[in-house]
mmCIF file of C-alpha atoms in Angstrom:
data_model
loop_
_atom_site.group_PDB
_atom_site.id
_atom_site.type_symbol
_atom_site.label_atom_id
_atom_site.label_comp_id
_atom_site.label_asym_id
_atom_site.label_seq_id
_atom_site.Cartn_x
_atom_site.Cartn_y
_atom_site.Cartn_z
ATOM 1 C CA UNK A 11 -22.206 -91.669 22.120
ATOM 2 C CA UNK A 12 -20.287 -88.629 20.893
ATOM 3 C CA UNK A 13 -20.067 -85.565 23.117
ATOM 4 C CA UNK A 14 -19.506 -82.286 21.315
ATOM 5 C CA UNK A 15 -18.869 -79.072 23.203
ATOM 6 C CA UNK A 16 -19.001 -75.793 21.372
ATOM 7 C CA UNK A 17 -17.896 -72.412 22.614
ATOM 8 C CA UNK A 18 -18.694 -69.615 22.876
ATOM 9 C CA UNK A 19 -22.551 -69.648 22.932
ATOM 10 C CA UNK A 20 -22.628 -65.955 21.766
ATOM 11 C CA UNK A 21 -19.999 -63.944 19.902
ATOM 12 C CA UNK A 22 -20.359 -60.333 19.135
ATOM 13 C CA UNK A 23 -17.859 -58.652 16.724
ATOM 14 C CA UNK A 24 -17.409 -55.478 14.782
ATOM 15 C CA UNK A 25 -17.596 -55.668 10.985
ATOM 16 C CA UNK A 26 -14.165 -56.507 9.541
ATOM 17 C CA UNK A 27 -12.998 -58.308 12.673
ATOM 18 C CA UNK A 28 -12.183 -62.081 12.779
ATOM 19 C CA UNK A 29 -14.429 -64.667 14.635
ATOM 20 C CA UNK A 30 -13.343 -68.009 15.943
ATOM 21 C CA UNK A 31 -15.668 -70.738 17.195
ATOM 22 C CA UNK A 32 -14.229 -73.886 18.810
ATOM 23 C CA UNK A 33 -15.593 -77.371 19.251
ATOM 24 C CA UNK A 34 -14.141 -80.360 21.211
ATOM 25 C CA UNK A 35 -15.327 -83.946 20.735
ATOM 26 C CA UNK A 36 -14.770 -87.101 22.656
ATOM 27 C CA UNK A 37 -14.678 -89.969 20.141
ATOM 28 C CA UNK A 38 -11.168 -90.379 18.824
ATOM 29 C CA UNK A 39 -12.605 -92.490 15.902
ATOM 30 C CA UNK A 40 -14.505 -89.464 14.582
ATOM 31 C CA UNK A 41 -13.230 -88.673 11.115
ATOM 32 C CA UNK A 42 -15.486 -86.081 9.584
ATOM 33 C CA UNK A 43 -16.271 -82.536 10.878
ATOM 34 C CA UNK A 44 -18.806 -80.329 9.247
ATOM 35 C CA UNK A 45 -19.852 -76.695 10.106
ATOM 36 C CA UNK A 46 -23.335 -75.468 9.488
ATOM 37 C CA UNK A 47 -24.747 -71.906 9.291
ATOM 38 C CA UNK A 48 -28.354 -71.336 10.179
ATOM 39 C CA UNK A 49 -29.987 -68.015 9.375
ATOM 40 C CA UNK A 50 -33.263 -66.979 10.941
ATOM 41 C CA UNK A 51 -36.224 -68.957 9.464
ATOM 42 C CA UNK A 52 -34.075 -71.234 7.467
ATOM 43 C CA UNK A 53 -32.542 -74.724 7.829
ATOM 44 C CA UNK A 54 -28.848 -75.214 8.580
ATOM 45 C CA UNK A 55 -26.551 -74.905 5.567
ATOM 46 C CA UNK A 56 -23.214 -76.750 5.258
ATOM 47 C CA UNK A 57 -20.506 -74.050 4.831
ATOM 48 C CA UNK A 58 -17.231 -75.994 5.270
ATOM 49 C CA UNK A 59 -16.092 -79.461 6.394
ATOM 50 C CA UNK A 60 -12.843 -81.216 7.118
ATOM 51 C CA UNK A 61 -11.768 -84.821 7.197
ATOM 52 C CA UNK A 62 -9.371 -86.274 9.742
ATOM 53 C CA UNK A 63 -6.474 -86.734 7.239
ATOM 54 C CA UNK A 64 -6.241 -82.885 6.862
ATOM 55 C CA UNK A 65 -5.244 -80.229 9.414
ATOM 56 C CA UNK A 66 -6.723 -77.118 7.785
ATOM 57 C CA UNK A 67 -9.044 -76.230 4.918
ATOM 58 C CA UNK A 68 -9.918 -72.805 3.558
ATOM 59 C CA UNK A 69 -12.744 -71.463 1.408
ATOM 60 C CA UNK A 70 -12.365 -67.668 0.851
ATOM 61 C CA UNK A 71 -13.074 -65.965 4.163
ATOM 62 C CA UNK A 72 -13.827 -69.195 5.996
ATOM 63 C CA UNK A 73 -11.338 -71.830 7.322
ATOM 64 C CA UNK A 74 -11.555 -74.822 9.581
ATOM 65 C CA UNK A 75 -8.638 -76.229 11.491
ATOM 66 C CA UNK A 76 -8.437 -79.675 13.096
ATOM 67 C CA UNK A 77 -6.198 -80.881 15.941
ATOM 68 C CA UNK A 78 -6.743 -84.606 16.233
ATOM 69 C CA UNK A 79 -4.411 -84.989 19.136
ATOM 70 C CA UNK A 80 -6.279 -82.477 21.284
ATOM 71 C CA UNK A 81 -9.705 -83.533 19.769
ATOM 72 C CA UNK A 82 -10.806 -80.087 18.772
ATOM 73 C CA UNK A 83 -11.647 -78.207 15.670
ATOM 74 C CA UNK A 84 -12.350 -74.521 14.963
ATOM 75 C CA UNK A 85 -14.179 -72.343 12.531
ATOM 76 C CA UNK A 86 -12.391 -69.091 11.480
ATOM 77 C CA UNK A 87 -14.194 -66.360 9.708
ATOM 78 C CA UNK A 88 -12.008 -63.383 8.584
ATOM 79 C CA UNK A 89 -13.236 -59.927 7.566
ATOM 80 C CA UNK A 90 -16.717 -60.457 9.038
ATOM 81 C CA UNK A 91 -19.716 -58.824 7.375
ATOM 82 C CA UNK A 92 -23.151 -58.324 8.744
ATOM 83 C CA UNK A 93 -24.620 -61.121 6.640
ATOM 84 C CA UNK A 94 -22.287 -63.438 8.457
ATOM 85 C CA UNK A 95 -24.585 -63.004 11.486
ATOM 86 C CA UNK A 96 -26.302 -66.282 12.171
ATOM 87 C CA UNK A 97 -26.135 -69.418 14.349
ATOM 88 C CA UNK A 98 -23.209 -71.700 13.636
ATOM 89 C CA UNK A 99 -23.225 -75.380 14.590
ATOM 90 C CA UNK A 100 -20.280 -77.797 14.559
ATOM 91 C CA UNK A 101 -20.907 -81.494 14.414
ATOM 92 C CA UNK A 102 -18.898 -84.716 14.857
ATOM 93 C CA UNK A 103 -20.065 -88.207 14.069
ATOM 94 C CA UNK A 104 -19.231 -91.082 16.374
ATOM 95 C CA UNK A 105 -17.041 -93.619 14.618
ATOM 96 C CA UNK A 106 -19.607 -96.357 14.799
ATOM 97 C CA UNK A 107 -22.711 -94.842 13.292
ATOM 98 C CA UNK A 108 -21.511 -91.832 11.191
ATOM 99 C CA UNK A 109 -24.538 -89.899 12.467
ATOM 100 C CA UNK A 110 -23.300 -86.540 13.587
ATOM 101 C CA UNK A 111 -23.856 -85.038 17.036
ATOM 102 C CA UNK A 112 -24.334 -81.303 16.897
ATOM 103 C CA UNK A 113 -22.810 -78.737 19.175
ATOM 104 C CA UNK A 114 -25.111 -76.492 21.013
ATOM 105 C CA UNK A 115 -24.580 -73.538 18.536
ATOM 106 C CA UNK A 116 -22.892 -70.189 18.518
ATOM 107 C CA UNK A 117 -24.961 -67.084 17.820
ATOM 108 C CA UNK A 118 -22.596 -64.790 15.944
ATOM 109 C CA UNK A 119 -23.572 -61.086 15.690
ATOM 110 C CA UNK A 120 -21.613 -58.800 13.384
ATOM 111 C CA UNK A 121 -22.155 -55.144 14.044
ATOM 112 C CA UNK A 122 -21.940 -52.779 11.068
ATOM 113 C CA UNK B 10 -31.432 -79.304 -8.364
ATOM 114 C CA UNK B 11 -29.431 -78.883 -5.113
ATOM 115 C CA UNK B 12 -32.358 -78.386 -2.757
ATOM 116 C CA UNK B 13 -34.438 -80.166 -0.172
ATOM 117 C CA UNK B 14 -38.038 -78.899 -0.411
ATOM 118 C CA UNK B 15 -40.337 -79.116 2.612
ATOM 119 C CA UNK B 16 -44.035 -78.510 2.725
ATOM 120 C CA UNK B 17 -45.911 -76.972 4.348
ATOM 121 C CA UNK B 18 -43.753 -74.117 5.715
ATOM 122 C CA UNK B 19 -46.095 -73.498 8.603
ATOM 123 C CA UNK B 20 -48.693 -75.740 10.187
ATOM 124 C CA UNK B 21 -51.011 -75.271 13.134
ATOM 125 C CA UNK B 22 -52.866 -78.340 14.289
ATOM 126 C CA UNK B 23 -55.078 -79.395 17.117
ATOM 127 C CA UNK B 24 -54.267 -82.274 19.431
ATOM 128 C CA UNK B 25 -56.760 -84.605 17.767
ATOM 129 C CA UNK B 26 -55.814 -83.734 14.168
ATOM 130 C CA UNK B 27 -53.920 -85.912 11.742
ATOM 131 C CA UNK B 28 -51.526 -84.170 9.382
ATOM 132 C CA UNK B 29 -48.431 -84.927 7.315
ATOM 133 C CA UNK B 30 -45.134 -83.162 6.536
ATOM 134 C CA UNK B 31 -43.558 -83.683 3.145
ATOM 135 C CA UNK B 32 -39.956 -83.559 2.078
ATOM 136 C CA UNK B 33 -38.596 -84.036 -1.428
ATOM 137 C CA UNK B 34 -35.017 -83.996 -3.011
ATOM 138 C CA UNK B 35 -33.796 -84.764 -6.465
ATOM 139 C CA UNK B 36 -30.045 -84.960 -5.836
ATOM 140 C CA UNK B 37 -29.949 -88.714 -5.898
ATOM 141 C CA UNK B 38 -29.167 -88.818 -2.254
ATOM 142 C CA UNK B 39 -29.845 -92.186 -0.659
ATOM 143 C CA UNK B 40 -30.077 -91.241 2.998
ATOM 144 C CA UNK B 41 -32.807 -89.023 4.360
ATOM 145 C CA UNK B 42 -33.398 -87.672 7.879
ATOM 146 C CA UNK B 43 -36.051 -86.019 10.055
ATOM 147 C CA UNK B 44 -34.845 -83.680 12.766
ATOM 148 C CA UNK B 45 -36.809 -81.698 15.444
ATOM 149 C CA UNK B 46 -35.423 -78.341 16.515
ATOM 150 C CA UNK B 47 -36.583 -76.271 19.437
ATOM 151 C CA UNK B 48 -35.785 -72.612 19.713
ATOM 152 C CA UNK B 49 -32.197 -71.830 20.483
ATOM 153 C CA UNK B 50 -31.216 -75.575 20.442
ATOM 154 C CA UNK B 51 -29.388 -77.727 17.963
ATOM 155 C CA UNK B 52 -31.337 -80.116 15.615
ATOM 156 C CA UNK B 53 -32.258 -83.401 17.342
ATOM 157 C CA UNK B 54 -32.323 -86.492 15.292
ATOM 158 C CA UNK B 55 -35.593 -88.381 14.990
ATOM 159 C CA UNK B 56 -35.414 -90.840 12.085
ATOM 160 C CA UNK B 57 -32.836 -91.898 9.418
ATOM 161 C CA UNK B 58 -33.843 -93.650 6.187
ATOM 162 C CA UNK B 59 -31.068 -95.385 4.119
ATOM 163 C CA UNK B 60 -31.937 -96.681 0.637
ATOM 164 C CA UNK B 61 -35.652 -96.226 1.475
ATOM 165 C CA UNK B 62 -35.444 -98.378 4.573
ATOM 166 C CA UNK B 63 -35.762 -97.096 8.175
ATOM 167 C CA UNK B 64 -32.330 -97.558 9.715
ATOM 168 C CA UNK B 65 -32.525 -95.376 12.864
ATOM 169 C CA UNK B 66 -35.453 -94.480 15.136
ATOM 170 C CA UNK B 67 -34.261 -92.372 18.092
ATOM 171 C CA UNK B 68 -36.965 -93.646 20.396
ATOM 172 C CA UNK B 69 -39.481 -91.268 18.929
ATOM 173 C CA UNK B 70 -43.052 -91.525 20.293
ATOM 174 C CA UNK B 71 -45.395 -93.435 18.050
ATOM 175 C CA UNK B 72 -47.548 -90.316 17.415
ATOM 176 C CA UNK B 73 -44.784 -89.495 14.835
ATOM 177 C CA UNK B 74 -44.764 -92.021 11.917
ATOM 178 C CA UNK B 75 -42.220 -91.690 9.140
ATOM 179 C CA UNK B 76 -42.696 -93.000 5.626
ATOM 180 C CA UNK B 77 -40.348 -93.138 2.605
ATOM 181 C CA UNK B 78 -42.456 -93.887 -0.531
ATOM 182 C CA UNK B 79 -39.422 -93.643 -2.913
ATOM 183 C CA UNK B 80 -35.866 -92.476 -2.992
ATOM 184 C CA UNK B 81 -36.882 -88.782 -3.449
ATOM 185 C CA UNK B 82 -39.694 -88.516 -0.921
ATOM 186 C CA UNK B 83 -39.959 -88.623 2.786
ATOM 187 C CA UNK B 84 -43.129 -88.085 4.817
ATOM 188 C CA UNK B 85 -43.765 -87.559 8.554
ATOM 189 C CA UNK B 86 -47.268 -88.401 9.669
ATOM 190 C CA UNK B 87 -48.466 -86.713 12.761
ATOM 191 C CA UNK B 88 -51.281 -87.913 15.069
ATOM 192 C CA UNK B 89 -52.517 -86.915 18.491
ATOM 193 C CA UNK B 90 -49.609 -84.496 19.094
ATOM 194 C CA UNK B 91 -49.063 -82.586 22.295
ATOM 195 C CA UNK B 92 -48.274 -78.876 22.685
ATOM 196 C CA UNK B 93 -44.690 -79.721 23.612
ATOM 197 C CA UNK B 94 -44.237 -81.150 20.107
ATOM 198 C CA UNK B 95 -44.386 -77.638 18.758
ATOM 199 C CA UNK B 96 -41.048 -77.046 16.983
ATOM 200 C CA UNK B 97 -39.261 -76.643 13.682
ATOM 201 C CA UNK B 98 -39.223 -80.006 11.796
ATOM 202 C CA UNK B 99 -36.226 -80.297 9.462
ATOM 203 C CA UNK B 100 -35.652 -82.730 6.675
ATOM 204 C CA UNK B 101 -32.144 -83.418 5.498
ATOM 205 C CA UNK B 102 -30.440 -85.661 2.926
ATOM 206 C CA UNK B 103 -26.955 -86.919 2.207
ATOM 207 C CA UNK B 104 -25.181 -89.101 -0.415
ATOM 208 C CA UNK B 105 -25.401 -91.970 1.918
ATOM 209 C CA UNK B 106 -25.459 -92.503 5.616
ATOM 210 C CA UNK B 107 -21.830 -92.226 6.206
ATOM 211 C CA UNK B 108 -19.324 -89.375 6.400
ATOM 212 C CA UNK B 109 -20.767 -86.593 4.215
ATOM 213 C CA UNK B 110 -22.413 -83.291 4.823
ATOM 214 C CA UNK B 111 -26.202 -82.898 4.960
ATOM 215 C CA UNK B 112 -28.381 -80.766 2.789
ATOM 216 C CA UNK B 113 -31.250 -79.348 4.961
ATOM 217 C CA UNK B 114 -34.560 -78.084 3.930
ATOM 218 C CA UNK B 115 -35.926 -74.904 5.414
ATOM 219 C CA UNK B 116 -38.201 -76.739 7.754
ATOM 220 C CA UNK B 117 -41.860 -76.810 8.759
ATOM 221 C CA UNK B 118 -42.779 -74.675 11.704
ATOM 222 C CA UNK B 119 -45.376 -76.678 13.580
ATOM 223 C CA UNK B 120 -47.583 -75.346 16.337
ATOM 224 C CA UNK B 121 -49.838 -77.755 18.257
ATOM 225 C CA UNK B 122 -52.763 -76.068 19.969
#
């Protein structure tokens, strides 16, 4: 099955700084890479995703980059705000089943 | 409607009880999922329904019994649970089983006493 490693497990930044979370995957056939944000007491929410035919995708303050050769993808959040504080999960499906394997999560804390 | 609705939000049950968790979506999604999430851990897949048929059972104990009455509803029947089954149970849906993002509900916080 797919093996997804996510780093760091905790990230603490000051408001206005940038935050970067990185995931690596093992299955070279993986072709879809979503990122989820989970706030306390809520379910994960899809915030951005990227497919393997694209190297970068942006949505306002959020961007995702994909390096298929190195088998890693990263979430970039610019101008962080306290409401960005949450746990972020990456995911990557194995080519055979399309069911995603989640990374272990990154707890992002944005200090005002 | 772009939501997945789960009920109840909280549930406390004894080890001899029978209870059910409910999940509903009206986005026309044809794949629905049950996940279990322990504190500070990622969601762990339990079951996948595709076009109302069970397509994946991740070796889940038989004390958890899923049911998909129609394309909008997904139930999880619980019987003779153990305290270690206490967790957040998440329902999710997607357009189909392959290659698209999931919409998650807010979950049912289950405590087994």
